[in-house]
mmCIF file of C-alpha atoms in Angstrom:
data_model
loop_
_atom_site.group_PDB
_atom_site.id
_atom_site.type_symbol
_atom_site.label_atom_id
_atom_site.label_comp_id
_atom_site.label_asym_id
_atom_site.label_seq_id
_atom_site.Cartn_x
_atom_site.Cartn_y
_atom_site.Cartn_z
ATOM 1 C CA UNK A 1 -57.795 69.176 27.368
ATOM 2 C CA UNK A 2 -56.597 65.600 29.061
ATOM 3 C CA UNK A 3 -59.262 63.501 26.750
ATOM 4 C CA UNK A 4 -57.972 65.535 23.922
ATOM 5 C CA UNK A 5 -54.342 65.191 24.856
ATOM 6 C CA UNK A 6 -54.391 61.397 25.387
ATOM 7 C CA UNK A 7 -56.528 60.747 22.387
ATOM 8 C CA UNK A 8 -53.963 62.327 19.482
ATOM 9 C CA UNK A 9 -50.580 61.742 21.330
ATOM 10 C CA UNK A 10 -48.824 59.640 19.443
ATOM 11 C CA UNK A 11 -46.853 58.373 21.420
ATOM 12 C CA UNK A 12 -49.095 56.877 23.653
ATOM 13 C CA UNK A 13 -50.587 55.595 20.799
ATOM 14 C CA UNK A 14 -47.123 54.115 19.742
ATOM 15 C CA UNK A 15 -46.155 52.569 23.079
ATOM 16 C CA UNK A 16 -50.030 51.018 22.788
ATOM 17 C CA UNK A 17 -48.868 49.527 19.810
ATOM 18 C CA UNK A 18 -45.654 48.679 21.008
ATOM 19 C CA UNK A 19 -47.496 46.639 24.009
ATOM 20 C CA UNK A 20 -49.692 44.789 21.386
ATOM 21 C CA UNK A 21 -46.698 43.558 19.485
ATOM 22 C CA UNK A 22 -45.300 42.705 22.903
ATOM 23 C CA UNK A 23 -48.461 40.849 23.906
ATOM 24 C CA UNK A 24 -48.188 39.150 19.977
ATOM 25 C CA UNK A 25 -44.574 38.194 20.880
ATOM 26 C CA UNK A 26 -45.527 36.009 24.152
ATOM 27 C CA UNK A 27 -48.745 34.104 22.829
ATOM 28 C CA UNK A 28 -46.649 33.295 19.989
ATOM 29 C CA UNK A 29 -43.904 32.049 22.303
ATOM 30 C CA UNK A 30 -46.197 30.383 24.529
ATOM 31 C CA UNK A 31 -47.573 28.043 21.368
ATOM 32 C CA UNK A 32 -44.167 27.337 20.281
ATOM 33 C CA UNK A 33 -44.767 24.457 23.292
ATOM 34 C CA UNK A 34 -47.637 22.666 21.235
ATOM 35 C CA UNK A 35 -44.824 21.765 18.696
ATOM 36 C CA UNK A 36 -45.463 22.841 14.746
ATOM 37 C CA UNK A 37 -47.035 20.963 12.247
ATOM 38 C CA UNK A 38 -46.665 21.290 8.817
ATOM 39 C CA UNK A 39 -48.267 20.017 5.540
ATOM 40 C CA UNK A 40 -46.381 18.883 2.543
ATOM 41 C CA UNK A 41 -48.475 18.712 -1.291
ATOM 42 C CA UNK A 42 -46.553 18.207 -4.848
ATOM 43 C CA UNK A 43 -47.427 17.312 -8.097
ATOM 44 C CA UNK A 44 -45.654 16.779 -11.420
ATOM 45 C CA UNK A 45 -46.256 15.663 -14.512
ATOM 46 C CA UNK A 46 -43.639 13.926 -16.116
ATOM 47 C CA UNK A 47 -41.880 14.357 -20.214
ATOM 48 C CA UNK A 48 -41.606 11.263 -21.273
ATOM 49 C CA UNK A 49 -42.882 11.112 -23.477
ATOM 50 C CA UNK A 50 -40.406 13.305 -25.773
ATOM 51 C CA UNK A 51 -37.742 12.674 -23.856
ATOM 52 C CA UNK A 52 -37.712 8.822 -22.444
ATOM 53 C CA UNK A 53 -39.951 6.716 -24.594
ATOM 54 C CA UNK A 54 -37.671 8.059 -27.932
ATOM 55 C CA UNK A 55 -34.437 7.279 -25.764
ATOM 56 C CA UNK A 56 -35.885 3.555 -24.406
ATOM 57 C CA UNK A 57 -37.324 2.404 -27.801
ATOM 58 C CA UNK A 58 -33.556 3.016 -29.287
ATOM 59 C CA UNK A 59 -32.836 0.821 -25.998
ATOM 60 C CA UNK A 60 -35.048 -1.165 -25.520
ATOM 61 C CA UNK A 61 -36.837 -2.159 -28.710
ATOM 62 C CA UNK A 62 -39.940 -1.675 -29.398
ATOM 63 C CA UNK A 63 -42.371 -1.939 -25.932
ATOM 64 C CA UNK A 64 -38.575 0.564 -24.715
ATOM 65 C CA UNK A 65 -40.058 1.719 -21.777
ATOM 66 C CA UNK A 66 -43.910 1.859 -22.422
ATOM 67 C CA UNK A 67 -44.101 -1.912 -21.188
ATOM 68 C CA UNK A 68 -43.468 -0.660 -17.869
ATOM 69 C CA UNK A 69 -45.475 1.028 -14.954
ATOM 70 C CA UNK A 70 -44.451 4.628 -15.554
ATOM 71 C CA UNK A 71 -46.861 7.273 -13.954
ATOM 72 C CA UNK A 72 -46.856 10.406 -16.148
ATOM 73 C CA UNK A 73 -48.354 12.601 -13.044
ATOM 74 C CA UNK A 74 -47.875 11.939 -9.931
ATOM 75 C CA UNK A 75 -49.207 13.511 -6.465
ATOM 76 C CA UNK A 76 -47.603 13.245 -3.187
ATOM 77 C CA UNK A 77 -48.615 14.793 0.028
ATOM 78 C CA UNK A 78 -47.745 14.543 3.676
ATOM 79 C CA UNK A 79 -48.369 15.386 7.460
ATOM 80 C CA UNK A 80 -45.143 16.535 9.437
ATOM 81 C CA UNK A 81 -45.544 17.057 13.052
ATOM 82 C CA UNK A 82 -42.822 17.913 15.543
ATOM 83 C CA UNK A 83 -42.912 18.296 18.771
ATOM 84 C CA UNK A 84 -40.381 20.382 20.971
ATOM 85 C CA UNK A 85 -39.652 16.855 23.754
ATOM 86 C CA UNK A 86 -36.697 18.672 25.420
ATOM 87 C CA UNK A 87 -34.726 22.073 24.715
ATOM 88 C CA UNK A 88 -32.680 22.568 27.738
ATOM 89 C CA UNK A 89 -35.148 24.826 29.191
ATOM 90 C CA UNK A 90 -34.784 27.844 26.309
ATOM 91 C CA UNK A 91 -38.350 27.312 25.567
ATOM 92 C CA UNK A 92 -39.249 28.519 28.428
ATOM 93 C CA UNK A 93 -36.940 30.655 28.696
ATOM 94 C CA UNK A 94 -38.407 31.978 25.555
ATOM 95 C CA UNK A 95 -41.892 32.529 26.801
ATOM 96 C CA UNK A 96 -41.433 34.376 29.906
ATOM 97 C CA UNK A 97 -38.952 36.914 28.623
ATOM 98 C CA UNK A 98 -41.961 37.859 25.808
ATOM 99 C CA UNK A 99 -44.183 38.010 28.809
ATOM 100 C CA UNK A 100 -42.232 39.575 30.881
ATOM 101 C CA UNK A 101 -41.481 42.033 27.772
ATOM 102 C CA UNK A 102 -45.248 42.255 26.646
ATOM 103 C CA UNK A 103 -45.749 43.519 30.736
ATOM 104 C CA UNK A 104 -42.757 46.093 30.950
ATOM 105 C CA UNK A 105 -44.568 47.740 26.603
ATOM 106 C CA UNK A 106 -48.010 47.790 28.713
ATOM 107 C CA UNK A 107 -46.625 49.541 31.988
ATOM 108 C CA UNK A 108 -44.482 52.064 29.518
ATOM 109 C CA UNK A 109 -47.779 52.158 28.128
ATOM 110 C CA UNK A 110 -49.703 53.511 31.104
ATOM 111 C CA UNK A 111 -46.671 55.321 32.757
ATOM 112 C CA UNK A 112 -46.857 57.576 29.320
ATOM 113 C CA UNK A 113 -50.150 57.465 30.094
ATOM 114 C CA UNK A 114 -49.936 59.601 33.457
ATOM 115 C CA UNK A 115 -47.219 61.444 32.183
ATOM 116 C CA UNK A 116 -49.532 63.345 28.938
ATOM 117 C CA UNK A 117 -52.310 63.935 31.988
ATOM 118 C CA UNK A 118 -49.504 65.705 34.575
ATOM 119 C CA UNK A 119 -47.727 67.820 31.749
ATOM 120 C CA UNK A 120 -50.781 69.023 29.915
ATOM 121 C CA UNK A 121 -52.499 69.250 33.242
ATOM 122 C CA UNK A 122 -49.008 70.892 34.896
ATOM 123 C CA UNK A 123 -49.614 73.460 30.968
ATOM 124 C CA UNK A 124 -53.136 74.340 32.183
ATOM 125 C CA UNK A 125 -52.574 75.681 35.534
ATOM 126 C CA UNK A 126 -48.874 77.424 33.689
ATOM 127 C CA UNK A 127 -51.686 79.002 31.405
ATOM 128 C CA UNK A 128 -54.341 80.320 33.542
ATOM 129 C CA UNK A 129 -50.960 82.078 35.904
ATOM 130 C CA UNK A 130 -49.660 83.330 33.231
ATOM 131 C CA UNK A 131 -53.331 84.754 31.804
ATOM 132 C CA UNK A 132 -53.904 85.873 36.151
ATOM 133 C CA UNK A 133 -50.416 87.955 35.424
ATOM 134 C CA UNK A 134 -51.578 89.410 32.184
ATOM 135 C CA UNK A 135 -54.722 90.748 33.531
ATOM 136 C CA UNK A 136 -52.836 92.220 37.536
ATOM 137 C CA UNK A 137 -49.818 93.590 34.973
ATOM 138 C CA UNK A 138 -52.784 95.222 33.057
ATOM 139 C CA UNK A 139 -54.703 96.504 35.948
ATOM 140 C CA UNK A 140 -51.143 97.267 37.207
ATOM 141 C CA UNK A 141 -50.143 100.157 33.871
ATOM 142 C CA UNK A 142 -53.716 100.812 33.919
ATOM 143 C CA UNK A 143 -52.941 102.907 36.918
ATOM 144 C CA UNK A 144 -49.072 104.006 36.782
ATOM 145 C CA UNK A 145 -50.471 105.553 33.206
ATOM 146 C CA UNK A 146 -53.775 107.688 36.026
ATOM 147 C CA UNK A 147 -50.825 107.648 38.130
ATOM 148 C CA UNK A 148 -48.441 109.092 34.990
ATOM 149 C CA UNK A 149 -51.134 111.842 34.343
ATOM 150 C CA UNK A 150 -51.679 113.419 37.004
ATOM 151 C CA UNK A 151 -47.713 113.672 38.235
ATOM 152 C CA UNK A 152 -47.193 115.551 34.702
ATOM 153 C CA UNK A 153 -49.476 117.747 36.254
ATOM 154 C CA UNK A 154 -47.775 118.150 39.404
ATOM 155 C CA UNK A 155 -44.226 118.500 37.702
ATOM 156 C CA UNK A 156 -45.678 121.210 35.234
ATOM 157 C CA UNK A 157 -47.360 123.134 38.621
ATOM 158 C CA UNK A 158 -43.835 123.009 40.153
ATOM 159 C CA UNK A 159 -45.064 121.175 43.194
ATOM 160 C CA UNK A 160 -43.424 117.882 42.274
ATOM 161 C CA UNK A 161 -39.534 117.880 41.185
ATOM 162 C CA UNK A 162 -39.306 116.046 37.539
ATOM 163 C CA UNK A 163 -37.492 113.253 38.574
ATOM 164 C CA UNK A 164 -40.270 111.540 40.247
ATOM 165 C CA UNK A 165 -42.015 111.880 37.072
ATOM 166 C CA UNK A 166 -38.721 109.983 35.244
ATOM 167 C CA UNK A 167 -38.913 107.287 38.005
ATOM 168 C CA UNK A 168 -42.486 106.648 37.042
ATOM 169 C CA UNK A 169 -42.152 106.964 33.459
ATOM 170 C CA UNK A 170 -39.113 104.028 34.106
ATOM 171 C CA UNK A 171 -41.485 101.979 36.276
ATOM 172 C CA UNK A 172 -44.435 102.113 33.583
ATOM 173 C CA UNK A 173 -42.491 100.801 31.299
ATOM 174 C CA UNK A 174 -40.975 98.004 33.234
ATOM 175 C CA UNK A 175 -44.359 96.820 33.511
ATOM 176 C CA UNK A 176 -45.694 96.869 30.117
ATOM 177 C CA UNK A 177 -42.351 95.612 29.425
ATOM 178 C CA UNK A 178 -43.092 92.445 31.645
ATOM 179 C CA UNK A 179 -46.629 92.070 30.083
ATOM 180 C CA UNK A 180 -44.767 92.198 26.861
ATOM 181 C CA UNK A 181 -42.578 89.288 28.155
ATOM 182 C CA UNK A 182 -45.960 87.133 29.721
ATOM 183 C CA UNK A 183 -47.250 88.274 25.670
#
């Protein structure tokens, strides 16, 4: 029962997911001290033959901009690297906070596991107790029913007063009501 409860507990699965997310955040925060690397790539294709060249012919004569060293296709690329030199302890604090959150999530997950184990065990013990009480009440109802039959004969023969039979009927119905309450 404990194994099945641990395997199917949605709260435990959510707590485990939060723990993994907090661990990933702590890892990401720790990597921030290595800096940041950015790659840049851009490509441009200019349409100067449709706009600039006709205008330049009118401005500069037959050669215009045609004689200038324009490149229609241009490719730009580069790499940028940023290193955190001094951030006033913010980076160390962020890493420490993320680590503490990961530890907190891990402890919460483990606590949830133990709560599920304790609750499952308590429910199992309560169920066993209720089953034992139900069996005891069944036996009590059977004994009272047998006594009811004998007492009815005694009342009919006049050896016992009717009040005793009424008390027994009340006790029998009370036992049946407690049995129904257990169910």
